[in-house]
Every structure is written in structure tokens, then in C-alpha cells.
Coordinates of C-alpha atoms in Angstrom, one line a residue:
M1 CA -28.0 -52.4 52.9
G2 CA -25.2 -50.6 51.1
G3 CA -25.3 -46.8 50.7
Y4 CA -25.7 -47.1 46.9
M5 CA -28.9 -49.2 47.2
Y6 CA -30.1 -47.1 50.1
C7 CA -29.9 -44.0 47.9
I8 CA -32.0 -45.7 45.2
Y9 CA -34.5 -46.9 47.8
F10 CA -34.8 -43.5 49.3
L11 CA -35.5 -41.8 46.0
L12 CA -38.1 -44.3 45.1
I13 CA -39.7 -44.0 48.5
V14 CA -40.0 -40.2 48.3
G15 CA -41.3 -40.3 44.8
V16 CA -38.6 -38.4 43.1
K17 CA -38.7 -39.0 39.4
V18 CA -35.3 -40.4 38.4
S19 CA -33.7 -40.6 35.0
A20 CA -32.5 -43.7 33.3
E21 CA -29.1 -43.1 34.9
I22 CA -29.7 -44.8 38.3
G23 CA -29.1 -42.5 41.3
R24 CA -29.8 -39.1 39.7
P25 CA -33.1 -37.1 39.3
R26 CA -34.2 -36.9 35.7
G27 CA -32.6 -33.9 33.8
V28 CA -29.6 -33.6 36.1
S29 CA -26.0 -33.9 34.8
I30 CA -23.3 -36.0 36.5
S31 CA -21.5 -32.9 37.4
M32 CA -24.5 -31.5 39.2
A33 CA -25.6 -34.9 40.8
S34 CA -24.0 -34.2 44.2
K35 CA -26.2 -31.1 44.7
Y36 CA -29.3 -33.4 44.4
E37 CA -28.1 -36.1 46.8
P38 CA -30.6 -36.7 49.7
N39 CA -29.6 -35.6 53.2
D40 CA -30.7 -36.4 56.7
Q41 CA -33.2 -33.6 56.7
K42 CA -34.8 -35.0 53.5
I43 CA -34.8 -31.5 52.1
F44 CA -33.5 -30.0 48.9
R45 CA -31.9 -26.5 48.9
C46 CA -32.6 -24.4 45.8
L47 CA -29.3 -23.9 43.9
D48 CA -29.6 -20.1 44.2
G49 CA -30.0 -20.5 48.0
S50 CA -33.4 -18.8 47.9
G51 CA -35.2 -21.6 49.8
T52 CA -35.6 -25.3 50.6
I53 CA -38.2 -27.8 49.8
P54 CA -38.9 -31.5 50.7
Y55 CA -37.2 -34.0 48.5
E56 CA -40.5 -35.4 47.4
H57 CA -41.2 -32.0 45.7
L58 CA -38.3 -32.5 43.2
N59 CA -39.6 -33.0 39.7
D60 CA -43.2 -33.0 40.9
D61 CA -44.2 -30.8 38.0
Y62 CA -44.6 -27.7 40.2
C63 CA -42.0 -24.9 40.3
D64 CA -41.0 -24.3 43.9
C65 CA -37.5 -22.7 43.5
A66 CA -37.2 -19.2 41.9
D67 CA -34.3 -20.5 39.8
G68 CA -36.2 -23.5 38.6
S69 CA -33.6 -25.9 40.0
D70 CA -36.2 -28.1 41.7
E71 CA -37.7 -29.1 38.3
P72 CA -34.7 -30.3 36.2
G73 CA -36.8 -33.1 34.6
T74 CA -40.2 -31.3 33.9
S75 CA -41.4 -28.3 32.1
A76 CA -42.9 -26.6 35.2
C77 CA -40.3 -23.9 35.5
T78 CA -39.8 -21.5 32.5
N79 CA -36.2 -20.7 33.6
G80 CA -35.3 -24.3 34.4
K81 CA -32.7 -26.4 32.6
F82 CA -33.0 -30.0 31.5
H83 CA -29.8 -31.9 30.9
C84 CA -29.6 -34.2 27.9
T85 CA -27.0 -36.9 28.6
N86 CA -26.7 -37.8 25.0
A87 CA -24.4 -40.8 25.6
G88 CA -22.1 -41.3 22.7
Y89 CA -22.5 -37.7 21.5
T90 CA -22.3 -34.2 23.1
P91 CA -24.3 -33.5 26.3
K92 CA -26.3 -30.3 26.3
N93 CA -28.8 -28.3 28.4
I94 CA -32.2 -27.2 27.0
Q95 CA -34.9 -25.0 28.4
S96 CA -37.2 -27.0 30.7
S97 CA -40.2 -25.7 28.7
R98 CA -39.1 -27.9 25.8
V99 CA -39.5 -31.1 28.0
N100 CA -42.3 -33.4 26.8
D101 CA -43.4 -30.8 24.2
G102 CA -43.7 -33.4 21.4
V103 CA -40.3 -32.4 19.9
C104 CA -37.2 -34.5 20.2
D105 CA -34.5 -32.0 21.4
C106 CA -32.1 -34.5 22.9
C107 CA -30.6 -37.0 20.5
D108 CA -31.2 -39.8 23.1
G109 CA -34.9 -38.8 23.4
S110 CA -34.6 -38.3 27.2
D111 CA -36.6 -35.0 27.0
E112 CA -39.7 -36.8 25.8
Y113 CA -40.0 -39.5 28.5
E114 CA -43.8 -39.3 28.7
G115 CA -44.1 -40.9 25.3
K116 CA -46.0 -38.2 23.5
I117 CA -43.7 -38.8 20.6
E118 CA -41.4 -41.7 19.9
C119 CA -37.8 -40.4 19.7
V120 CA -35.1 -42.4 18.0
N121 CA -31.8 -42.4 19.9
N122 CA -29.3 -41.4 17.2
C123 CA -26.6 -40.2 19.5
K124 CA -24.2 -42.9 18.4
E125 CA -24.6 -42.0 14.7
L126 CA -24.2 -38.3 15.5
G127 CA -21.2 -39.1 17.7
K128 CA -19.6 -41.1 15.0
K129 CA -20.0 -38.3 12.5
M130 CA -18.8 -35.7 15.0
R131 CA -15.7 -37.8 15.7
E132 CA -15.0 -38.3 12.0
E133 CA -15.2 -34.5 11.6
Q134 CA -13.0 -34.0 14.6
D135 CA -10.5 -36.5 13.2
E136 CA -10.5 -34.7 9.9
K137 CA -10.1 -31.4 11.6
R138 CA -7.3 -32.8 13.7
R139 CA -5.7 -34.3 10.6
L140 CA -5.8 -30.9 8.8
Q141 CA -4.5 -29.2 11.9
E142 CA -1.7 -31.7 12.3
E143 CA -0.8 -31.1 8.6
G144 CA -0.9 -27.4 9.1
F145 CA 1.2 -27.6 12.3
K146 CA 3.9 -29.6 10.5
K147 CA 4.0 -27.0 7.8
R148 CA 4.2 -24.3 10.5
E149 CA 7.2 -26.0 12.1
G150 CA 8.8 -26.0 8.7
F151 CA 8.0 -22.3 8.2
I152 CA 9.6 -21.5 11.6
A153 CA 12.8 -23.4 10.6
E154 CA 12.8 -21.7 7.2
A155 CA 12.2 -18.3 8.8
N156 CA 15.2 -18.8 11.2
N157 CA 17.4 -19.8 8.4
M158 CA 16.2 -16.8 6.4
M159 CA 16.8 -14.4 9.3
E160 CA 20.3 -15.7 9.7
G161 CA 21.0 -15.4 6.0
K162 CA 19.8 -11.8 6.1
K163 CA 21.9 -11.0 9.1
L164 CA 25.0 -12.4 7.3
K165 CA 24.0 -10.4 4.2
I166 CA 23.9 -7.2 6.2
Q167 CA 27.4 -8.0 7.6
E168 CA 28.7 -8.6 4.1
L169 CA 27.2 -5.3 2.8
E170 CA 28.5 -3.3 5.7
K171 CA 32.0 -4.7 5.0
E172 CA 31.7 -3.9 1.3
K173 CA 30.5 -0.4 2.2
T174 CA 33.5 0.2 4.5
E175 CA 35.8 -0.9 1.7
L176 CA 33.9 1.2 -0.8
Q177 CA 34.3 4.3 1.3
D178 CA 38.1 4.1 0.9
K179 CA 37.7 3.5 -2.8
L180 CA 35.3 6.5 -3.1
K181 CA 37.9 8.8 -1.6
E182 CA 40.5 7.5 -4.1
L183 CA 38.1 7.9 -7.0
E184 CA 37.1 11.4 -5.8
A185 CA 40.8 12.4 -5.8
K186 CA 41.3 11.0 -9.3
K187 CA 38.2 12.8 -10.5
A188 CA 39.4 16.1 -9.1
E189 CA 42.8 15.5 -10.6
A190 CA 41.3 14.8 -14.1
E191 CA 38.8 17.7 -13.9
G192 CA 41.4 20.3 -13.2
P193 CA 43.3 20.1 -16.6
E194 CA 39.9 19.5 -18.3
K195 CA 38.5 22.7 -17.0
E196 CA 41.6 24.7 -17.8
A197 CA 41.7 23.5 -21.4
K198 CA 37.9 24.0 -21.9
D199 CA 38.1 27.5 -20.3
K200 CA 41.0 28.4 -22.6
H201 CA 39.2 27.2 -25.7
E202 CA 35.9 28.9 -24.7
Q203 CA 37.7 32.2 -23.9
A204 CA 39.5 32.2 -27.2
W205 CA 36.2 31.6 -29.0
K206 CA 34.5 34.3 -26.9
E207 CA 37.1 36.8 -28.0
Q208 CA 36.8 35.8 -31.6
K209 CA 33.0 36.1 -31.4
E210 CA 33.2 39.5 -29.9
V211 CA 35.5 40.7 -32.7
R212 CA 33.1 39.3 -35.3
D213 CA 30.1 40.7 -33.5
K214 CA 31.7 44.2 -33.5
E215 CA 32.5 43.8 -37.2
R216 CA 28.9 42.8 -38.0
S217 CA 27.5 45.6 -35.8
A218 CA 29.8 48.1 -37.6
I219 CA 28.6 46.9 -41.0
K220 CA 24.9 47.0 -39.9
A221 CA 25.5 50.5 -38.5
R222 CA 27.0 51.6 -41.8
E223 CA 24.1 50.2 -43.7
A224 CA 21.5 51.8 -41.4
F225 CA 23.3 55.1 -41.4
D226 CA 23.4 55.1 -45.2
E227 CA 19.7 54.2 -45.4
L228 CA 18.7 56.9 -42.9
D229 CA 20.9 59.6 -44.6
L230 CA 18.3 60.2 -47.3
N231 CA 19.9 63.4 -48.6
K232 CA 23.4 61.9 -48.5
D233 CA 24.9 64.9 -46.8
G234 CA 26.9 62.7 -44.4
F235 CA 24.5 63.3 -41.5
V236 CA 21.3 61.7 -40.1
D237 CA 19.0 64.4 -38.9
V238 CA 15.6 64.7 -37.1
L239 CA 13.6 64.9 -40.4
E240 CA 15.2 61.7 -41.6
I241 CA 14.2 59.9 -38.4
I242 CA 10.5 61.0 -38.5
P243 CA 9.4 58.7 -41.4
H244 CA 10.4 55.6 -39.3
M245 CA 7.3 54.6 -37.3
E246 CA 9.3 52.3 -35.1
F247 CA 10.5 55.4 -33.3
D248 CA 6.9 56.4 -32.3
I249 CA 7.4 56.3 -28.5
D250 CA 3.8 57.1 -27.5
S251 CA 2.3 55.0 -30.3
N252 CA 0.0 57.7 -31.5
G253 CA 0.8 57.0 -35.1
V254 CA 3.2 60.0 -35.6
V255 CA 6.9 60.4 -34.9
S256 CA 7.2 63.9 -33.4
E257 CA 10.4 65.9 -33.6
E258 CA 10.9 65.4 -29.9
E259 CA 10.7 61.7 -30.3
A260 CA 13.1 61.8 -33.3
K261 CA 15.5 64.0 -31.4
E262 CA 15.3 61.7 -28.3
H263 CA 16.5 58.8 -30.5
L264 CA 19.4 61.0 -31.7
E265 CA 20.4 61.6 -28.1
D266 CA 19.0 65.2 -28.2
N267 CA 21.0 66.1 -31.3
E268 CA 19.6 67.8 -34.4
K269 CA 21.8 65.6 -36.5
V270 CA 24.8 63.2 -36.1
D271 CA 27.6 62.1 -38.3
F272 CA 28.5 58.4 -38.8
D273 CA 31.1 58.3 -36.0
E274 CA 28.7 59.6 -33.4
F275 CA 25.9 57.5 -34.9
S276 CA 27.9 54.3 -34.6
S277 CA 29.4 55.0 -31.2
R278 CA 26.3 56.5 -29.4
I279 CA 23.1 56.0 -31.4
W280 CA 23.2 52.6 -33.1
G281 CA 23.6 50.5 -30.0
N282 CA 20.3 51.9 -28.7
I283 CA 18.2 51.6 -31.8
Q284 CA 19.5 48.6 -33.6
S285 CA 16.9 46.3 -32.0
I286 CA 14.0 48.4 -33.2
Y287 CA 15.3 49.9 -36.4
K288 CA 13.5 48.9 -39.6
K289 CA 14.5 49.7 -43.2
L290 CA 11.9 51.9 -45.0
V291 CA 10.0 50.1 -47.8
P292 CA 8.6 52.3 -50.6
D293 CA 4.8 52.3 -50.8
D294 CA 4.9 51.0 -54.4
Q295 CA 6.8 47.9 -53.1
K296 CA 4.3 47.1 -50.4
E297 CA 2.2 44.2 -51.5
V298 CA -0.3 42.2 -49.5
P299 CA 0.6 38.6 -49.9
P300 CA -2.2 36.3 -51.0
P301 CA -3.3 33.7 -48.5
P302 CA -1.2 30.5 -48.6
V303 CA -2.7 27.6 -50.6
E304 CA -1.7 24.2 -49.4
P305 CA -1.1 21.7 -52.2
Q306 CA -3.8 19.0 -52.3
G307 CA -3.2 15.3 -53.0
E308 CA -5.6 13.1 -54.8
T309 CA -7.7 12.6 -51.7
G310 CA -7.9 16.3 -51.0
V311 CA -5.6 16.0 -48.0
P312 CA -2.9 18.7 -47.8
V313 CA 0.5 17.4 -49.0
P314 CA 3.5 18.4 -46.9
N315 CA 6.1 20.6 -48.5
E316 CA 8.8 18.3 -49.8
E317 CA 11.2 20.9 -51.0
P318 CA 14.6 20.3 -49.4
Q319 CA 15.9 23.2 -47.3
E320 CA 19.6 23.7 -46.8
D321 CA 20.7 23.7 -43.3
A322 CA 21.9 27.2 -42.3
V323 CA 25.5 27.2 -41.1
D324 CA 25.6 28.6 -37.6
E325 CA 28.6 30.8 -37.6
D326 CA 28.2 31.6 -33.9
K327 CA 28.5 27.9 -32.9
M328 CA 31.7 27.2 -30.9
P329 CA 34.1 25.1 -32.9
E330 CA 35.1 21.6 -31.7
Y331 CA 37.8 21.2 -29.1
D332 CA 41.2 20.3 -30.3
E333 CA 42.4 16.7 -29.9
E334 CA 44.4 17.4 -26.8
T335 CA 41.4 19.0 -25.0
K336 CA 39.1 16.1 -26.2
A337 CA 41.6 13.7 -24.6
L338 CA 41.4 15.6 -21.3
I339 CA 37.6 15.6 -21.4
A340 CA 37.6 11.8 -22.1
A341 CA 39.9 11.2 -19.1
A342 CA 37.7 13.3 -16.9
D343 CA 34.5 11.6 -18.1
E344 CA 36.1 8.2 -17.3
A345 CA 37.0 9.4 -13.8
R346 CA 33.5 10.8 -13.3
K347 CA 31.9 7.6 -14.5
N348 CA 34.0 5.5 -12.1
H349 CA 33.2 7.7 -9.2
E350 CA 29.5 7.8 -10.0
E351 CA 29.3 4.0 -10.3
A352 CA 31.0 3.6 -6.9
D353 CA 28.8 6.3 -5.4
K354 CA 25.7 4.6 -6.8
R355 CA 26.8 1.2 -5.4
S356 CA 27.3 2.9 -2.0
R357 CA 23.7 4.2 -2.1
D358 CA 22.4 0.9 -3.3
I359 CA 24.1 -0.8 -0.3
D360 CA 22.4 1.7 2.0
G361 CA 19.1 0.8 0.5
E362 CA 19.7 -2.9 0.7
I363 CA 20.7 -2.6 4.4
T364 CA 17.6 -0.5 5.1
T365 CA 15.4 -3.1 3.5
L366 CA 17.0 -6.0 5.3
T367 CA 16.9 -4.3 8.6
S368 CA 13.2 -3.5 8.1
Y369 CA 12.6 -7.1 7.4
L370 CA 14.5 -8.3 10.5
N371 CA 12.7 -5.7 12.7
T372 CA 9.2 -6.8 11.6
D373 CA 7.2 -8.9 14.1
Y374 CA 6.4 -12.2 12.4
G375 CA 4.7 -13.9 15.4
K376 CA 5.9 -15.6 18.5
D377 CA 8.2 -18.0 16.6
K378 CA 8.5 -16.0 13.3
E379 CA 6.1 -18.4 11.8
Y380 CA 4.4 -15.7 9.7
A381 CA 7.6 -14.6 7.9
I382 CA 6.8 -17.0 5.1
L383 CA 3.9 -14.8 4.0
R384 CA 6.0 -11.7 3.4
D385 CA 6.6 -10.7 -0.3
N386 CA 3.5 -12.7 -1.3
C387 CA 0.0 -11.6 -2.2
Y388 CA -3.4 -13.4 -2.0
E389 CA -6.7 -12.5 -3.7
Y390 CA -10.4 -13.1 -3.0
T391 CA -13.2 -12.2 -5.5
D392 CA -16.8 -11.7 -4.7
R393 CA -19.6 -10.5 -6.9
E394 CA -18.3 -6.9 -7.2
Y395 CA -14.7 -6.7 -6.1
T396 CA -11.4 -8.4 -6.0
Y397 CA -9.6 -8.0 -2.7
K398 CA -5.9 -8.4 -2.4
L399 CA -3.8 -9.0 0.7
C400 CA 0.0 -8.6 0.7
P401 CA 0.9 -9.6 4.3
F402 CA 3.1 -7.1 6.1
A403 CA 2.6 -4.6 3.2
T404 CA -0.8 -3.6 2.0
A405 CA -4.5 -4.5 1.5
S406 CA -6.5 -3.3 -1.4
Q407 CA -9.7 -3.5 -3.4
R408 CA -10.5 -3.1 -7.1
P409 CA -13.8 -3.5 -9.1
K410 CA -14.2 -6.7 -11.1
A411 CA -15.4 -4.6 -14.0
G412 CA -12.1 -2.7 -14.0
G413 CA -11.1 0.6 -12.5
H414 CA -8.9 2.2 -10.0
E415 CA -7.5 0.1 -7.2
T416 CA -8.3 1.4 -3.7
N417 CA -5.8 1.3 -0.9
L418 CA -7.5 -0.2 2.1
G419 CA -4.6 0.1 4.5
R420 CA -0.9 -0.5 5.1
W421 CA 0.7 -2.9 7.6
G422 CA 0.2 -1.7 11.1
R423 CA 0.2 -4.1 14.0
W424 CA -0.9 -7.4 15.6
E425 CA -3.9 -7.8 17.9
N426 CA -5.5 -10.6 19.9
D427 CA -2.3 -12.5 20.6
Y428 CA -1.3 -12.8 17.0
K429 CA -4.7 -13.9 15.8
V430 CA -5.5 -10.6 14.0
Q431 CA -3.5 -8.3 11.7
V432 CA -4.4 -4.6 11.4
Y433 CA -3.8 -2.6 8.2
D434 CA -4.6 1.1 8.6
H435 CA -4.1 4.5 7.1
G436 CA -5.7 3.5 3.8
Q437 CA -7.4 5.8 1.3
N438 CA -9.7 8.3 3.0
C439 CA -13.4 7.7 2.7
W440 CA -15.4 10.6 1.4
N441 CA -16.8 12.4 4.4
G442 CA -15.5 9.6 6.6
P443 CA -12.4 8.0 8.2
D444 CA -9.3 6.5 6.5
R445 CA -10.0 2.9 5.3
S446 CA -8.6 0.0 7.4
V447 CA -8.7 -3.8 7.5
K448 CA -8.6 -6.4 10.2
V449 CA -7.3 -9.8 9.0
H450 CA -8.6 -12.7 11.0
L451 CA -6.2 -15.6 10.9
T452 CA -7.3 -19.2 11.4
C453 CA -5.6 -22.6 10.9
G454 CA -5.7 -24.3 7.5
P455 CA -3.5 -26.5 5.4
E456 CA -2.9 -23.8 2.7
H457 CA -2.5 -20.0 2.6
Q458 CA -5.8 -18.7 1.3
L459 CA -7.9 -15.5 1.5
T460 CA -11.4 -16.8 1.9
N461 CA -13.6 -13.9 2.6
A462 CA -13.8 -10.1 2.7
Y463 CA -16.6 -7.9 4.1
E464 CA -17.3 -4.5 5.6
P465 CA -18.6 -4.7 9.2
S466 CA -18.9 -0.9 9.4
R467 CA -18.3 1.9 7.0
C468 CA -14.8 2.0 5.6
E469 CA -13.7 -0.6 8.2
Y470 CA -13.1 -3.9 6.4
A471 CA -12.5 -7.5 7.6
F472 CA -10.7 -10.3 5.8
D473 CA -10.7 -14.0 6.7
F474 CA -7.4 -15.7 6.0
I475 CA -6.5 -19.3 6.6
T476 CA -2.9 -20.4 6.9
P477 CA -0.8 -23.2 8.4
C478 CA 1.0 -20.4 10.3
A479 CA -2.0 -20.2 12.6
C480 CA -2.0 -24.0 13.4
N481 CA -1.1 -25.1 16.9
Q482 CA -0.3 -28.7 17.8
P483 CA -3.6 -30.5 17.9
P484 CA -4.6 -32.4 21.1
Q485 CA -4.0 -36.1 21.0
P486 CA -7.2 -38.2 20.5
Q487 CA -8.5 -39.9 23.6
D488 CA -9.3 -43.6 23.7
K489 CA -12.6 -43.0 25.5
D490 CA -15.1 -40.3 24.4
P491 CA -15.2 -37.8 27.3
H492 CA -18.8 -37.0 26.4
D493 CA -20.1 -40.5 27.1
E494 CA -22.0 -40.3 30.4
L495 CA -23.0 -43.5 32.0

């Protein structure tokens, strides 16, 4: 008799309950079958090594092994495992306590072999649905992977283009440095004559103004002296100062002789020459002409003109513009020409200097772009400079890859910074955005973006696992790897 038939014969002789799969005790998977093969001693060793039992005690509805391994096909051991073959679908292990409990746990019904309930074997239907779902998932993954390959090629081209752009900018900047030196020299050359002409003009005006100011001051000094010289004796004395309350030093409402004399530089009286040379310069800012009491009138309160609606009407009386005699006259035509030439030189230099600074900014931006980690194959570079949004019941969340993450209320309000681009985690499967806006009495906000494969770029979920620490779910073709090729035979089919 062949070994195969002998095995069956032996199992039948010792009374071991076998499953529909010939040669294995019920509830044992193919991968574990070798551990249940009979030996010369006709004993079974518990899988945890804790003891041995006779083979006839396998699946005898009594738990002999501590790990429950002797009862794979019954519910005797609470810690035992029953293997559902589920041919055509996915095999699985269930708790032995669920064997013959009147509930169909295995799609092939093998866990209810005592017939307490009739189980319909729907493994093939489930397997077909599973394979259809797997095929669709594989199709989407293949679609995403093809896009990812395109993104990688696009990223490489883009990187090369930016490198070339940096080289062009650096060349332009080198050439611009020589031009800047030339324009700086021209600017200095034009500004010299300009400054000389402007200084000459301004100095001449300053001298004219000083002469005019002296003349005005002399006239005012004469007027003030004549007004102060009440007795017209050709002198201004202490008694003539006392009526002027602006000379009340201690603000007690009276100008004392000492105060009057102090304003006359300790003189009892002064003539015009001494007044104009020594006194007037010190008092002209406070001096006020006396107004006779009979000429002092209290002006009535101003009444604003009313329109038909009772609203005040603005004063429409035209006022002549006062001529500012102290305003410096225009430059002569020759000086204006020098100023125009200097302005042109300054403009040319400023434009070249601005271009130089703009080049520095462009180089910095391009270098930052090139130095950013976009994944193992630069596949995520396509996401930069784009933003994606997800809205739930309360907020709209926004992700701008390699830049920022934010949140704003749907009802309107201030946008909250949840974090700025930080780093990768978990082998390019998670992006971290940190150092966001500080939480009140808490940490700075941060976001972890979990990336999964999908046919389109899409922010699909946003939540807050812990206070001020957010999580986004983002699907993208960038995360798609090449799918495994479908197999002709379902590996889950066990015979």
C-alpha cells in the first residue's frame, strides 16, 4: 500500500477527525499539515512543546495541549485556532470557540460541519468580487504609476531647465557687474557738476535771504521800538516795558521793574541802536503790540451757514494763494540740464542695480527649488507651487506641498497657519509641516500628511488626532509603485 493511502488509513484507524481535504485533520491549513503528520510513535507533540498526546486524541473535543493545538477542528480549546480553507477566496483563521456555534464564519461553511446550521459556500462569489476589486485597484495603480513615470521625466527636465537658468543668470550677473561699475562712474561724473551748480544756486539764494531777513528784522525792530517808545523821547525805558504782559517772567500777572529791566539787558533805558543790536533779537519772538482797551472786543461765536437741509455749507469764498517770498527760485536752465543728466545717470544705475538684486533673488529661489527633497526619483516635484483643499462641516483645509498647510472657517474668518514644510518621514510616505501658529496654552500647530496611491492629486481628509497636531490624507499618482502582475492561478485556492 502506498504511503499516501497508508496515511489515510492510519488516520481513519486512530479516529482522528479529518477535514474534507484528504490527509489533514479538520481545521489545519496546508502550511501546518506537516506538523500533524503521524509518526512511528503514534503521538502528537503540542505545537508549543508543552507536551505530547496520542494521535487518537486529536480533535476529540477535549483540550489536551495548553496552546489548544490538539483541537484545531473543535471548539474544545478557547485559545485554539480553526483554519478556514475558503477555496476560491481568502483563507483565514478563527477562534476555535466559534466552531459549530450555529454561525457561518467560513465562507465555505467548514466551521459548521456538525450541521447545526446549513452554510452556503459562497467563496467563489466572494473570490470573484475580491478579484474584480483587486483588478480595479491594480488598474488604478497602473494608471497612477504611468503618471508617476511621466512626473519623474517631467521633474528631471524641469530640474535641468532650472540648472540652465541658473547658469544663464550667473552669466548675466557677471556681465552686469561690469556694467554697474561703468554706470556708477557715469553717475558720479554727472552728480559732480550737478552738486556744484545746485550748491552755487542755493548759496546765492541763502545770501539773498539773509539780506532780506535782516532788512525785515530791522523794519520790525523799528516798528517795535516806535511802539514801545510811548513818550517818543527816542528811548525805550523800564516803565514802557511794564505794560506788556508778555514780559511777565514768573507769570504772576504783573511785570515787575526787575523783569522789565532784565528784558532791557539790565539797562534803565536803551536807544534804537542798542535796542536793534542787543534787545530785539531776544524779544522778537514774544513781543506783542499793545491793543487799547476800547479796541478789545470779544468776537461772537462763529455761525456756520446752513443749507436747505440744515447741513452746514462749506465756505466757498475764494482765497488768494499767498506768495511765499522765502521759496527758493527755480534753477537756471543750465543747472536744470545738469540735474536732468544726473537723474538719467541715477536712473540707469538704479535699474541695473535692481536687476542685479532681482537676479540674486531668482538664483536663490531656483537653488532652493533644486535643493528640496522631492522623493527618491523626484516624483513629488510636480506638486510644488500647487495647492489643494478639503472642506468638512466646519473648516476648509489647504495644503500647498513643500510650502504650507492651513485652516480657515467655512463661515469666514482668519486663516490659521498649521505649519510650514519641514521634512519626510516613513520612507517618503509622510510629509511633516511644523512650526505653525501657536496654540493657546499649547504647542505650535503641525500637520502630518499621509500619502497614498491614487489616479489624481486630491486632499481627501483632515482630522486632529491630538490637540494642535493635525493629519491630512492625500492621494496622488506620485505615491504609486508598479503593481504586481496578476497571476494565472489564485494563490489562495487550497486544494
